[in-house]
Coordinates of C-alpha atoms in Angstrom, one line a residue:
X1247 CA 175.5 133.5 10.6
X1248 CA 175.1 133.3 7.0
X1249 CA 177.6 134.4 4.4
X1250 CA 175.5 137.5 3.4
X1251 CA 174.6 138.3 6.9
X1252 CA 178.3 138.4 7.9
X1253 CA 178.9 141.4 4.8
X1254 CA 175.7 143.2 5.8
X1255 CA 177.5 143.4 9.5
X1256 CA 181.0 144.4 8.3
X1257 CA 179.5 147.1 5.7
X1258 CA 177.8 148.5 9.1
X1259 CA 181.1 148.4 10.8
X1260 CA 182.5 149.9 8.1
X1261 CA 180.2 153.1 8.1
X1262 CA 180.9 153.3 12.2
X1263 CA 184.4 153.4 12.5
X1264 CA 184.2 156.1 9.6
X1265 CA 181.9 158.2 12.2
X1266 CA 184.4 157.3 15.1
X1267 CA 187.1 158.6 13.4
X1268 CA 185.3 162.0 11.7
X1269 CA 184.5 162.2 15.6
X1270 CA 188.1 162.1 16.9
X1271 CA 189.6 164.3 14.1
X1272 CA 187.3 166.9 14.9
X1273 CA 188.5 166.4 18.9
X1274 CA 191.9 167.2 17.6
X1275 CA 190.5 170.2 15.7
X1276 CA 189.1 171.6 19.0
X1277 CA 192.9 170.8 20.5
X1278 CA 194.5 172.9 18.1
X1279 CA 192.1 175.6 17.5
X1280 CA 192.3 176.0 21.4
X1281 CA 196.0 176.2 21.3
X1282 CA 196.2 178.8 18.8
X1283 CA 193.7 180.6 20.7
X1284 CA 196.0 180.6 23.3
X1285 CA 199.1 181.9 21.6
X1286 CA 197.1 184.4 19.7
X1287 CA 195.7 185.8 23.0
X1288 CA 199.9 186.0 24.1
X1289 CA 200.8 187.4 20.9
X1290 CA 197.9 190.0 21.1
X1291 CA 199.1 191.0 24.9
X1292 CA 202.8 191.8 24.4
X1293 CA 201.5 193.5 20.8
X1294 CA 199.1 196.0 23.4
X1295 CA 201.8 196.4 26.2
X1296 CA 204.6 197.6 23.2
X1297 CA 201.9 200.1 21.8
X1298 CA 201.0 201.6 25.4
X1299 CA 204.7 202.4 25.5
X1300 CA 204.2 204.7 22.2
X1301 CA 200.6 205.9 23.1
X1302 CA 200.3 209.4 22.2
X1303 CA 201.4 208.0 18.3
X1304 CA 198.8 204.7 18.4
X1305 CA 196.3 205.4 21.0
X1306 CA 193.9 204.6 18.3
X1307 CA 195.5 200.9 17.5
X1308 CA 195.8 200.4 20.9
X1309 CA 192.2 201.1 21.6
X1310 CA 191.3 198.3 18.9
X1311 CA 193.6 195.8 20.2
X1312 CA 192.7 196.3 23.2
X1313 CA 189.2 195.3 22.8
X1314 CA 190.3 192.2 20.5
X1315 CA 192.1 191.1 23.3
X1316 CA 189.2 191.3 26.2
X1317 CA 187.3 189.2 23.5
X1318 CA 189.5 186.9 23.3
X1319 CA 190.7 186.6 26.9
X1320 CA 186.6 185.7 27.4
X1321 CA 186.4 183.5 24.7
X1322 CA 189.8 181.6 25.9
X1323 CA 188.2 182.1 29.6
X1324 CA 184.5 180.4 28.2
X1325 CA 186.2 177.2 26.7
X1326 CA 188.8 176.8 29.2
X1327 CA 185.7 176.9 31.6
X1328 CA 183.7 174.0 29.7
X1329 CA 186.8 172.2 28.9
X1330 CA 187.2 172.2 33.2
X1331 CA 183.4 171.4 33.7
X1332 CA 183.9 168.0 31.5
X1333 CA 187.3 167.2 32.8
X1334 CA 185.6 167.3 36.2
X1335 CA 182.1 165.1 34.6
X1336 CA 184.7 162.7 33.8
X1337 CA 186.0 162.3 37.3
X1338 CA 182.6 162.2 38.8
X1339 CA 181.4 158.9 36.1
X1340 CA 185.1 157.7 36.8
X1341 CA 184.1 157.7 40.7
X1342 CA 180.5 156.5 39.8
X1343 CA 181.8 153.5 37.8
X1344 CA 184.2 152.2 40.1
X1345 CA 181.4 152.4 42.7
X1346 CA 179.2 150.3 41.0
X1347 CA 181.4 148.0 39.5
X1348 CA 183.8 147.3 42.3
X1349 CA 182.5 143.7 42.9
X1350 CA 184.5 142.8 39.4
X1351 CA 187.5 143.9 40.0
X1352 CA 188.8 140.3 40.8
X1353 CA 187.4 139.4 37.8
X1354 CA 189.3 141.8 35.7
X1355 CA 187.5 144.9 35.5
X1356 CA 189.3 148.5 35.8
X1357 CA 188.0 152.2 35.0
X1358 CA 190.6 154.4 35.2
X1359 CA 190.7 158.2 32.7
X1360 CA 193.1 159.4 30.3
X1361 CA 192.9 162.5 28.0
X1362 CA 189.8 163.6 29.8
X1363 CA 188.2 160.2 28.8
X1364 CA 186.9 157.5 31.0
X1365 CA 188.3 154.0 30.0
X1366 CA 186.5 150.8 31.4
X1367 CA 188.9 147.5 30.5
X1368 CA 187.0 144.2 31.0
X1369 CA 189.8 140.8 30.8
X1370 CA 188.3 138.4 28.2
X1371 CA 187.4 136.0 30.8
X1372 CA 185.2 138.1 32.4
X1373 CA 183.0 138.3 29.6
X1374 CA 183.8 135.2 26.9
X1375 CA 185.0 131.5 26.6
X1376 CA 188.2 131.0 24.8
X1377 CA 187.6 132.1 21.3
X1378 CA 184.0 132.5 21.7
X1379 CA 181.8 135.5 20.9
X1380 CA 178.7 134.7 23.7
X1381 CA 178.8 136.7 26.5
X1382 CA 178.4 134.5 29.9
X1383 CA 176.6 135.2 32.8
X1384 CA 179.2 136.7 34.8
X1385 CA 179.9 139.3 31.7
X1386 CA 176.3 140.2 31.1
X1387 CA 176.2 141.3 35.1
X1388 CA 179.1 143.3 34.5
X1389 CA 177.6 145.1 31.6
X1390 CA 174.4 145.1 33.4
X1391 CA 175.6 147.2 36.0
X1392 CA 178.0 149.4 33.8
X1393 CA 174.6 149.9 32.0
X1394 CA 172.9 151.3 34.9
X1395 CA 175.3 154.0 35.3
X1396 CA 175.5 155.0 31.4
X1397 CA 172.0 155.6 31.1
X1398 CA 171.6 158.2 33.5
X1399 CA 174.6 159.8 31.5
X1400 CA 172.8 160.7 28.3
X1401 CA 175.7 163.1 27.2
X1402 CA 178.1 160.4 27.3
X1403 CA 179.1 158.4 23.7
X1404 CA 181.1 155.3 24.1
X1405 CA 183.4 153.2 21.6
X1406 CA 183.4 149.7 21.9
X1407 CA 187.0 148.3 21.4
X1408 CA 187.8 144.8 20.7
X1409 CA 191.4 143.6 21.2
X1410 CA 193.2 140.1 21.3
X1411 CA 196.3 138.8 22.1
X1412 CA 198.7 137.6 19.2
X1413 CA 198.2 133.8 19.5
X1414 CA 196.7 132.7 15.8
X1415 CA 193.4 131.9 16.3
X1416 CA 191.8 128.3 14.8
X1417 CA 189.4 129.0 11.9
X1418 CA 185.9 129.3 14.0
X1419 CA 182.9 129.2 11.7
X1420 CA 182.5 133.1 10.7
X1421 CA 185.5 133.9 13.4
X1422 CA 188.9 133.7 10.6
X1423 CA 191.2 135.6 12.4
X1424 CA 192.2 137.6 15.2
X1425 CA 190.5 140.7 13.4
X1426 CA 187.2 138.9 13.1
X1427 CA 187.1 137.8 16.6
X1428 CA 187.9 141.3 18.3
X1429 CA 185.4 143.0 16.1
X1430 CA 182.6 140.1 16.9
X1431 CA 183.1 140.5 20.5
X1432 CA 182.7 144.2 20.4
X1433 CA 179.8 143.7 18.6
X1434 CA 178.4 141.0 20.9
X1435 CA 179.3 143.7 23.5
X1436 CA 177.1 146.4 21.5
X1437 CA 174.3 144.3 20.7
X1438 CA 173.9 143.2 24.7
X1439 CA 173.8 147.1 25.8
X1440 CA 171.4 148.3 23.3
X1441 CA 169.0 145.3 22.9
X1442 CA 169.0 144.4 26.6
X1443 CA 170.0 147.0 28.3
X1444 CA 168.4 149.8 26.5
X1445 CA 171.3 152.6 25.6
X1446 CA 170.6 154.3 23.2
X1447 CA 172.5 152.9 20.1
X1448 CA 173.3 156.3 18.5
X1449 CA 175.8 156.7 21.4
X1450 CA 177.9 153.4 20.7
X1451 CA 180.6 152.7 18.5
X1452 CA 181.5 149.1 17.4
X1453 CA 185.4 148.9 16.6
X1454 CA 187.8 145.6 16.5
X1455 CA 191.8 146.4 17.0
X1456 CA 192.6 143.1 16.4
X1457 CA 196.5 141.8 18.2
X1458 CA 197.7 145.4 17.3
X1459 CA 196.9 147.7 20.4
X1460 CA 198.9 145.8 22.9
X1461 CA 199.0 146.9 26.7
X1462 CA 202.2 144.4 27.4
X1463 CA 204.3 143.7 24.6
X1464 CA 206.1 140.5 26.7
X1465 CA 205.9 137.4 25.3
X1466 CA 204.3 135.8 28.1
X1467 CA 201.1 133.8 29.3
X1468 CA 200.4 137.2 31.5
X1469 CA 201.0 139.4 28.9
X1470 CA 198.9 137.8 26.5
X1471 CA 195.9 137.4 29.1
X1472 CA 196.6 141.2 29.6
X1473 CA 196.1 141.9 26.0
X1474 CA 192.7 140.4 25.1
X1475 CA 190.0 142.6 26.5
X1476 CA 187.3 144.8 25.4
X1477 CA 187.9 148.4 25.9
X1478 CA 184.6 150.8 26.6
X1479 CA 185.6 154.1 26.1
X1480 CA 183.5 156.9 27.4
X1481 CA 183.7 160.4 26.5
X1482 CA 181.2 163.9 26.4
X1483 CA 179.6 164.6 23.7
X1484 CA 181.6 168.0 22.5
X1485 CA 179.0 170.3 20.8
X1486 CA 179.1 172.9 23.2
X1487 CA 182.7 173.5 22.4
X1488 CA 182.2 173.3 19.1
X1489 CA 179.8 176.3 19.2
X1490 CA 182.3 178.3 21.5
X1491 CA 185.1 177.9 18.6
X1492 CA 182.9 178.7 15.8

């Protein structure tokens, strides 16, 4: 890969872990704003249940409040309802995944969920040589049937996470670092499921984590295998919420 081709590739990075993260800030948003609704909903109870107790003087303010709070108890009611529906979407791709990719477990493949998204972990060595950036045989059967399931889940986007142990890695060409090498084999990753296995590439996020996202901190030979992996996180598109909280 050529010096300028290299740039081109991290400038495109660049501008996609911009997106990821103007994505997950506006998750958070939908977080609080959901909590507030919450609490505002409380507040606006005990306010109606103090001013029934003095009627004949506020039957008028009561009235009002009143109505506020239906609205909001069916607001609070409509996006705790989608907020159930995708927790339970999860669970079904969760269920689908592990059906279809149960022959790689041995080979160190897990889907598990957490926070209401689907995580599928793939060991290093079920996808790369050491230090290398092709994806084998094996790996491109993994990700061929991972594929299978992902494009018949349109509403699904998926970040791509790169992450190696904290072993300094041998200058490799364009690989200078354990930065370069996580973020090339999410991209390797990337490139496989869009160009042969036709997801859509809007959907997919490329992002490299480097030694810095550990799963076991011990300074061990297990530990370290444990550590470099790519990460496939999978989670619902959210506009729908976003129009309930507007």
């Amino acid at each position: 890969m050529s010096p300028k081709a290299y740039q081109a590739m991290l400038n495109v990075q660049d501008s996609l872990n911009q997106g990821w993260r103007t994505a997950q800030i506006k998750n958070d948003n939908l977080e609080d704003e959901l909590a507030k609704l919450r609490a505002d909903t409380a507040s606006l109870g005990r306010r109606l249940a103090s001013l029934e107790e003095n009627l004949s003087s506020s039957s008028s303010e009561a009235k009002k409040l009143a109505a506020n709070l239906a609205e909001r108890e069916e607001r609070l009611k409509e996006v705790e309802d989608v907020l159930r529906k995708r927790e339970e979407a999860g669970n079904q791709l969760k269920d689908k995944l592990q059906r279809a990719l149960l022959g790689f477990k041995e080979s160190g493949l897990t889907v598990d969920m957490r926070e209401g998204k689907v995580y599928v972990l793939l060991a290093d060595k079920l996808l790369f040589s050491s230090g290398s950036i092709i994806i084998d045989q094996r790996g491109k059967q993994a990700l061929a049937e991972l594929a299978k399931v992902l494009n018949t889940q349109p509403e699904i986007n998926m970040a791509v996470e790169g992450h190696t142990d904290n072993q300094k890695v041998r200058s490799l060409g364009q690989i200078k670092d354990n930065w370069d090498l996580s973020v090339l084999r999410s991209t390797s990753v990337v490139r496989y499921l869009t160009e042969e296995e036709g997801i859509d590439p809007k959907r997919l996020i490329a992002t490299g984590k480097g030694e810095f996202t550990p799963v076991d901190t011990a300074d061990t030979p297990e530990a370290r295998s444990a550590n470099r992996r790519i990460e496939i996180v999978l989670s619902p598109k959210l506009d729908e919420l976003y129009e309930l909280i507007k």
